[in-house]
Tab-separated table of C-alpha atoms in Angstrom:
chain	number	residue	atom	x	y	z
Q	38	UNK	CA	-38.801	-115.927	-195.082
Q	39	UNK	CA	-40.677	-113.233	-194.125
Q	40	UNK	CA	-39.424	-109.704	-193.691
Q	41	UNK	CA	-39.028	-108.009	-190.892
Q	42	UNK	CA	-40.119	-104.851	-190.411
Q	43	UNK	CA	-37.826	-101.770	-188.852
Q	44	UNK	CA	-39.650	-98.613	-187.760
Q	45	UNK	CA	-37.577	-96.086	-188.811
Q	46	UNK	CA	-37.416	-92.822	-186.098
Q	47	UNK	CA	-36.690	-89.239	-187.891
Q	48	UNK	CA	-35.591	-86.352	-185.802
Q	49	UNK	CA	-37.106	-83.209	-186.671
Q	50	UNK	CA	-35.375	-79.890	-186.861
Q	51	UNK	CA	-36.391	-78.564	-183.390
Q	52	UNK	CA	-35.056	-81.533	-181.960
Q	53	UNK	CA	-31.776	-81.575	-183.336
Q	54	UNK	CA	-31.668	-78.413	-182.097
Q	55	UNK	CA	-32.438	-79.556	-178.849
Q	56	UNK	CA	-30.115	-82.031	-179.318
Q	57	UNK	CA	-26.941	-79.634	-179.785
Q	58	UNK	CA	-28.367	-77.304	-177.506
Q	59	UNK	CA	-28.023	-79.911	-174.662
Q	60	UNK	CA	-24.477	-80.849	-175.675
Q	61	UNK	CA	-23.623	-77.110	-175.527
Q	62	UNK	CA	-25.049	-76.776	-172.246
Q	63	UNK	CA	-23.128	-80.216	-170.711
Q	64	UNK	CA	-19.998	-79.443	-172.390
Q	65	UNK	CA	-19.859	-75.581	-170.812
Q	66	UNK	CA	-21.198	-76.921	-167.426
Q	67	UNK	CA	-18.010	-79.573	-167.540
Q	68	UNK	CA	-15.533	-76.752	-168.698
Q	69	UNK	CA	-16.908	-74.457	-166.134
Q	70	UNK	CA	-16.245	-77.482	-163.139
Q	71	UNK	CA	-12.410	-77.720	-164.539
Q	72	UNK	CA	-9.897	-75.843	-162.918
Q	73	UNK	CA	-8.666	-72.568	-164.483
Q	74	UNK	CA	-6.406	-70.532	-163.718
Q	75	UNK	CA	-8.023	-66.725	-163.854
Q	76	UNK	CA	-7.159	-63.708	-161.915
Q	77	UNK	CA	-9.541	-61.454	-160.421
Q	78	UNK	CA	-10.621	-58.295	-162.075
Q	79	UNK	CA	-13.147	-57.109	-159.456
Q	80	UNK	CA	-13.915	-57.307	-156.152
Q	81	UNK	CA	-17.956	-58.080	-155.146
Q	82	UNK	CA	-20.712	-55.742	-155.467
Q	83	UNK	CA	-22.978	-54.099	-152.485
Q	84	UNK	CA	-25.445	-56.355	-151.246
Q	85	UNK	CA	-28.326	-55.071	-148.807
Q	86	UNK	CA	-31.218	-56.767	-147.322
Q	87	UNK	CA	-34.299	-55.465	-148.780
Q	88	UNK	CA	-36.343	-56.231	-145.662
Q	89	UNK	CA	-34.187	-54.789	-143.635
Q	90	UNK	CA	-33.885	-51.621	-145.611
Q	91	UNK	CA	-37.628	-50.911	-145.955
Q	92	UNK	CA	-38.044	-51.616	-142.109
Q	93	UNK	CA	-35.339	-48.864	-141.497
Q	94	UNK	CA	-37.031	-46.027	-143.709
Q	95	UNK	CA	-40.514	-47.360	-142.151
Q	96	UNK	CA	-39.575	-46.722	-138.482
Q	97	UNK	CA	-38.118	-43.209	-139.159
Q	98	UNK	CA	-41.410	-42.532	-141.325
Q	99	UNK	CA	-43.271	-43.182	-138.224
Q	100	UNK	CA	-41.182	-40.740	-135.940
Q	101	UNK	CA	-43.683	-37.942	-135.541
Q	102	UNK	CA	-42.780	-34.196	-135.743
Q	103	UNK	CA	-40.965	-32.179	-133.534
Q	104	UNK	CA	-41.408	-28.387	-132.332
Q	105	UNK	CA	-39.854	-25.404	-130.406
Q	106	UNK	CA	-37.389	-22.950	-129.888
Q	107	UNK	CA	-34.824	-25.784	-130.474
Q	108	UNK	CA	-35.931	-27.265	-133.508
Q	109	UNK	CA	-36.645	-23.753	-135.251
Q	110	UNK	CA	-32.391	-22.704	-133.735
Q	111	UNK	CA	-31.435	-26.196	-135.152
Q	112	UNK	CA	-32.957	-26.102	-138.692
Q	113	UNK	CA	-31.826	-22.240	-139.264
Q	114	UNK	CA	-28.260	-23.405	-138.275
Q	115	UNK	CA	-28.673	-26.096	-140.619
Q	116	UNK	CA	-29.697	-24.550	-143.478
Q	117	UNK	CA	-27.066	-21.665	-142.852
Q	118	UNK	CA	-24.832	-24.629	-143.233
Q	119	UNK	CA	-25.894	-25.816	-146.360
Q	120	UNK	CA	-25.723	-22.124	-147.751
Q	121	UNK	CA	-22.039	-21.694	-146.530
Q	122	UNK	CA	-21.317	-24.765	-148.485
Q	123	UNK	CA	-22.261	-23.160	-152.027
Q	124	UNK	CA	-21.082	-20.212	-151.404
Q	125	UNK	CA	-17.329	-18.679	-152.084
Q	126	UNK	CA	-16.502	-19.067	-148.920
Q	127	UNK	CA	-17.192	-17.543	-145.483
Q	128	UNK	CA	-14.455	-16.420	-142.458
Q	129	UNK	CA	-13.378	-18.978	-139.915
Q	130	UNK	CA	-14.765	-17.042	-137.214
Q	131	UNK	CA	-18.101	-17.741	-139.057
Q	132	UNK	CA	-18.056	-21.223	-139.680
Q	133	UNK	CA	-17.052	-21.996	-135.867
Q	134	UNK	CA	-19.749	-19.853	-134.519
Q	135	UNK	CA	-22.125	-21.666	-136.496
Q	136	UNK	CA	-20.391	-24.653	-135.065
Q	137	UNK	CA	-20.607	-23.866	-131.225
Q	138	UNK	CA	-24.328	-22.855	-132.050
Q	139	UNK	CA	-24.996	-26.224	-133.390
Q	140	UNK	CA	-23.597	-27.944	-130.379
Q	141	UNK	CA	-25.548	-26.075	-127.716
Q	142	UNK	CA	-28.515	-26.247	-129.482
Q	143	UNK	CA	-28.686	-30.283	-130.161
Q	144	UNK	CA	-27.635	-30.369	-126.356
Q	145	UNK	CA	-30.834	-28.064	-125.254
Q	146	UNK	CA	-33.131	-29.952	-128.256
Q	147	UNK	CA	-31.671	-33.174	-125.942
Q	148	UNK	CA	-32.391	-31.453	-122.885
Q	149	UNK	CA	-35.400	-30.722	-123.642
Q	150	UNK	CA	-37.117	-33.238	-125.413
Q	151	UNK	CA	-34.577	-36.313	-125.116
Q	152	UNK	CA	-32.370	-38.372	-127.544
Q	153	UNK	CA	-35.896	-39.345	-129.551
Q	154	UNK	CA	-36.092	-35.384	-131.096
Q	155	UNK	CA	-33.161	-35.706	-132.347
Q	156	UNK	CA	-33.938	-38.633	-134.506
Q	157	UNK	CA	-37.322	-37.060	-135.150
Q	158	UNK	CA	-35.705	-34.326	-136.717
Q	159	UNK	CA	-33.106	-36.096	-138.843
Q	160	UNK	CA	-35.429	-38.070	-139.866
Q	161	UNK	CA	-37.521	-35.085	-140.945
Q	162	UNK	CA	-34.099	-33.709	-142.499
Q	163	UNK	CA	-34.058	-37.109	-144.418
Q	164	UNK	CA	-37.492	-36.586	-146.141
Q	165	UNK	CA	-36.132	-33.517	-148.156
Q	166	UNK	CA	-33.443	-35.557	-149.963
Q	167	UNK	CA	-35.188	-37.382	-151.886
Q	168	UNK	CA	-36.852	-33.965	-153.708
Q	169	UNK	CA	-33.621	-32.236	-153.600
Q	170	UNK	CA	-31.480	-34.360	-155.540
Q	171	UNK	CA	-34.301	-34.907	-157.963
Q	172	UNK	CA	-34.221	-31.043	-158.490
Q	173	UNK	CA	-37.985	-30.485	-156.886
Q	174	UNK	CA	-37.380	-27.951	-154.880
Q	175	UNK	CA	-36.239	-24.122	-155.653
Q	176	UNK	CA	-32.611	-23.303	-155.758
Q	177	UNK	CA	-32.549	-21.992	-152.906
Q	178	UNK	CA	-34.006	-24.264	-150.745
Q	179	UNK	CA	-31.930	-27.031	-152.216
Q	180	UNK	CA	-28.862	-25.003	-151.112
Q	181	UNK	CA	-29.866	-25.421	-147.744
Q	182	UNK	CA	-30.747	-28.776	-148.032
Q	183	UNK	CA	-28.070	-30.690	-150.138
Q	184	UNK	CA	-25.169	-28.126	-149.297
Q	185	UNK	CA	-21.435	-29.404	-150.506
Q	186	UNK	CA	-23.682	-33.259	-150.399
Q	187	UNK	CA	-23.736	-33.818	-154.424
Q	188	UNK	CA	-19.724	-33.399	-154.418
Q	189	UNK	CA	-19.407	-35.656	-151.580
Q	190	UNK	CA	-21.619	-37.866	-154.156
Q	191	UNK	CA	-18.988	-37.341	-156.883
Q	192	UNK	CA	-16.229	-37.776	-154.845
Q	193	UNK	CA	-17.166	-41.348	-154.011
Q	194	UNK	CA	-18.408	-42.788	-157.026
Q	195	UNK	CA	-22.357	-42.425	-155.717
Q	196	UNK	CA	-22.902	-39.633	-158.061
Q	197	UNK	CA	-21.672	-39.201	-162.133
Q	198	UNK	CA	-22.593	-36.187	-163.856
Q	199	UNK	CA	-24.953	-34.876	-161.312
Q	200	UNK	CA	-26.660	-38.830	-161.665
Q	201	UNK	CA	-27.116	-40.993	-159.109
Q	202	UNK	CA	-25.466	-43.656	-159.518
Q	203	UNK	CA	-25.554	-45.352	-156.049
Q	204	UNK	CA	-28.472	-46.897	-154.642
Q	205	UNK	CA	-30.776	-44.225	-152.712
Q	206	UNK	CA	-30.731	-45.908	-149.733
Q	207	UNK	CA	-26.492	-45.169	-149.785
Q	208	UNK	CA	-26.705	-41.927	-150.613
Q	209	UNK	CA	-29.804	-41.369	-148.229
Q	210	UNK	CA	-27.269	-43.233	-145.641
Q	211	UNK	CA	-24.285	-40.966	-146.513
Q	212	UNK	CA	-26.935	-38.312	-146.427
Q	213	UNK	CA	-27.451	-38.957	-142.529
Q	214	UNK	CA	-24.006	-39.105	-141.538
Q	215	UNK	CA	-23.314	-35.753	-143.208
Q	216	UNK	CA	-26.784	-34.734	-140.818
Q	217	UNK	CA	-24.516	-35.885	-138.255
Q	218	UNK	CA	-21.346	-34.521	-138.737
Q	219	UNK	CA	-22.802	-30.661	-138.961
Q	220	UNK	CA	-24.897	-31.483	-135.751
Q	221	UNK	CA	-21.672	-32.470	-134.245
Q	222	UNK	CA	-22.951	-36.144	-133.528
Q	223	UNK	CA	-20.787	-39.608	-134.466
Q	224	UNK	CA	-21.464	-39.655	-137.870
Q	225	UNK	CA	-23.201	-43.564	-137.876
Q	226	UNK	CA	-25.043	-41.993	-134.448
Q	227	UNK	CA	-28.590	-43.606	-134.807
Q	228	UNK	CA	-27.178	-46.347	-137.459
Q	229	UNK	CA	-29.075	-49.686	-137.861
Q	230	UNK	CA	-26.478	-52.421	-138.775
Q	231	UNK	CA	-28.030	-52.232	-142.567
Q	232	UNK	CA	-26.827	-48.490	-142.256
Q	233	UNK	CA	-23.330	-49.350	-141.014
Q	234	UNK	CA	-23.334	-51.783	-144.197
Q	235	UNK	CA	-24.780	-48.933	-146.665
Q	236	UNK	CA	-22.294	-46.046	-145.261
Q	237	UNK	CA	-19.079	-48.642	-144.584
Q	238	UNK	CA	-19.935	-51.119	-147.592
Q	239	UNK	CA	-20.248	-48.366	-150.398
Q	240	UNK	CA	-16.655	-46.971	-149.522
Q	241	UNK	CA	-15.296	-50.476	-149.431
Q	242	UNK	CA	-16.496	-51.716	-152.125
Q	243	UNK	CA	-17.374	-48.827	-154.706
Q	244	UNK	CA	-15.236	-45.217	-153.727
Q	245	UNK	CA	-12.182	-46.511	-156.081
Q	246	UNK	CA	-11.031	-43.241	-155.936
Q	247	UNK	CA	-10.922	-42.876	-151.994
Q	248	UNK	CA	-7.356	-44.210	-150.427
Q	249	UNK	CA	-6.678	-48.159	-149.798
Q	250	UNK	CA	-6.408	-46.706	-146.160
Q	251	UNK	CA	-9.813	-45.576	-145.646
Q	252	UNK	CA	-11.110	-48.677	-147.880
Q	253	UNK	CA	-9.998	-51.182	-145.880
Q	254	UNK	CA	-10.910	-49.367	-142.545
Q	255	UNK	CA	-14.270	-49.137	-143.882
Q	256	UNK	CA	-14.056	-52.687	-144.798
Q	257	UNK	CA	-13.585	-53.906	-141.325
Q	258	UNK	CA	-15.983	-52.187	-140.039
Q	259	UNK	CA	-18.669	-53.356	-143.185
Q	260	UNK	CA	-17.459	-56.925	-142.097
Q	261	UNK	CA	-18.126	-56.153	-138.489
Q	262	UNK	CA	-21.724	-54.591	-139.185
Q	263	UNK	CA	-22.649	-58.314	-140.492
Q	264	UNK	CA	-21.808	-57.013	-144.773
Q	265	UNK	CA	-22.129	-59.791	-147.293
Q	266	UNK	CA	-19.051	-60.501	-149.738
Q	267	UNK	CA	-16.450	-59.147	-147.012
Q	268	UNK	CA	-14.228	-62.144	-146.924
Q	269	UNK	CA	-14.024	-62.280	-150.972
Q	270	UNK	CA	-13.138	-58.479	-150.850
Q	271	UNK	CA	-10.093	-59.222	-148.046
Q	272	UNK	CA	-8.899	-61.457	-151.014
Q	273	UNK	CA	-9.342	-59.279	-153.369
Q	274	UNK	CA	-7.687	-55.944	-151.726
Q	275	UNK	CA	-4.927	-58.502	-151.274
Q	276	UNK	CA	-4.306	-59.389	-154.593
Q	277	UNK	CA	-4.817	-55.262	-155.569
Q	278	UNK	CA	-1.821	-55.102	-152.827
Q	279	UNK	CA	0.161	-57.012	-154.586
Q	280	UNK	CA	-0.058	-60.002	-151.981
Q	281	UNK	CA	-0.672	-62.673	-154.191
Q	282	UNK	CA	0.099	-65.399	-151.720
Q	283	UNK	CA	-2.381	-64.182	-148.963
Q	284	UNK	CA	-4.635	-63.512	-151.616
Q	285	UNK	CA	-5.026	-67.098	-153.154
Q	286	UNK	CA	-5.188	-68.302	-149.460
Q	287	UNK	CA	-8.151	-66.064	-149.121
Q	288	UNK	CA	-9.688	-67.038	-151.745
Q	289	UNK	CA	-8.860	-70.984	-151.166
Q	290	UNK	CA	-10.486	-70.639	-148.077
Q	291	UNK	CA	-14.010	-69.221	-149.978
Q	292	UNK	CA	-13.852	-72.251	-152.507
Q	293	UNK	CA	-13.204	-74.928	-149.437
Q	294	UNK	CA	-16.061	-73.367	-147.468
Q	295	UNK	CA	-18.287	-72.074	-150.187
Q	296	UNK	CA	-17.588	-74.422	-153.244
Q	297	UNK	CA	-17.310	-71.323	-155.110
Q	298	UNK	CA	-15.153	-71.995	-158.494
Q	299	UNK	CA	-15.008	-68.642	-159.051
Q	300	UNK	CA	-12.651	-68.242	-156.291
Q	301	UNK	CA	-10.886	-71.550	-156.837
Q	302	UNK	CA	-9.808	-70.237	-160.013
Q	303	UNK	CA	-8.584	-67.157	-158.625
Q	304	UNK	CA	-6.581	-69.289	-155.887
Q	305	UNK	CA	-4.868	-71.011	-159.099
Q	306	UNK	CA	-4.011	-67.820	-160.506
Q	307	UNK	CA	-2.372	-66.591	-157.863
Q	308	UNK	CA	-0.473	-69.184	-156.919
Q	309	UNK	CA	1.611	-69.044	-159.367
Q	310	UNK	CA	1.674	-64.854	-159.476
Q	311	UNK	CA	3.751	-64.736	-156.237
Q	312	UNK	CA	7.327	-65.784	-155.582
């Protein structure tokens, strides 16, 4: 009877390889889908719309320049400012002077040349960051400029050992509420909504040092201005409260609307942390 013949298939090295590398890859994908019980250890990141960032810095590129009496009162008043801030310390008679100055002469720049000079010139104001915090300009000039600004940096986590650590467009946010604030305007007073997420998101979700009061005030309003990870930092200030049972709700609610197993896993945990 005549033999039959078998073809006999060898697998080569790289293919074995393949081979385990596939079974790796299923096996973590299944023990990744099974529930685990695993408590959060930090809350989401910033998240900004690039598009909507660039269009921001475009239109304020495209404000022109503004001139006169005002502007000139406005921008030695602002650099006196800046000045005060660096130095050891001036008299309160001083400082509100300076203060009543600044509000008369925004209200006669506004008088004079309507709401649209003022955002020319802090948006003029917001072209010398940039240089200052890089250390391009001469020391005294960047005392006018940045002021108190690079402790304000510290102070929040945007700035470690005089680096910035933040994004430019938050500190170039925080920046223009600071603008704000000496000019005696709101301080989000000409804010886009990816602004209000920059200034409000960045103290949410990043000043760790700054109280859980202020945090979560800011995270409203982050939420409010349209922010992206809000509802998974709710859950997590929760569970930093030490409400472990509004927490895993929280985050139950992310993995029934979301399918996110990150946050089903931190449900599991913390159902079982509370009494």
């Amino acid at each position: 009877m005549p033999s039959v013949g078998v073809k006999s298939r060898q697998v080569t090295a790289s293919g074995t390889r393949l081979i385990v590398a596939s079974m790796a890859a299923a096996c973590a994908a299944v023990l990744l889908a099974l529930p685990q019980a695993v408590f959060p250890r930090e809350g989401p990141g910033l998240a900004l719309d690039p598009l909507a960032v660039r269009e921001v810095v475009r239109r304020e590129e495209r404000l022109g320049p503004v001139s006169g009496a005002e502007v000139d009162r406005l921008a030695e008043l602002y650099a006196a400012q800046g000045r005060a801030e660096t130095s050891e310390g001036e008299r309160r008679e001083e400082f509100e002077a300076r203060m009543q100055a600044l509000t008369e002469a925004v209200a006669a720049l506004r008088a004079a040349k309507g709401d649209e000079a003022i955002a020319a010139l802090r948006a003029e104001a917001l072209r010398a960051l940039e240089p200052a915090l890089a250390g391009a300009l001469d020391p005294a000039e960047e005392q006018a400029v940045l002021g108190s600004f690079p402790r304000m940096l510290e102070r929040y986590g945007a700035m470690r050992g005089g680096r910035l650590v933040a994004p430019f467009f938050v500190a170039r946010t925080l920046y223009k509420a600071r603008w704000n604030g000496i000019h005696r305007l709101p301080l989000t007073d000409g804010f886009a909504p990816i602004e209000r997420q920059a200034y409000y998101g960045w103290l949410a979700l990043h000043a760790h040092d700054a109280p859980a009061t202020r945090r979560l005030a800011a995270l409203e309003a982050y939420a409010e201005a349209g922010g992206a990870g809000a509802a998974e930092a709710r859950a997590y200030f929760a569970a930093l409260a030490g409400r472990p049972a509004e927490a895993a709700v929280r985050y139950g609610e992310l993995w029934e609307q979301r399918g996110d197993l990150r946050a089903r896993n931190h449900a599991l945990a913390l159902q079982g942390a509370g009494p």
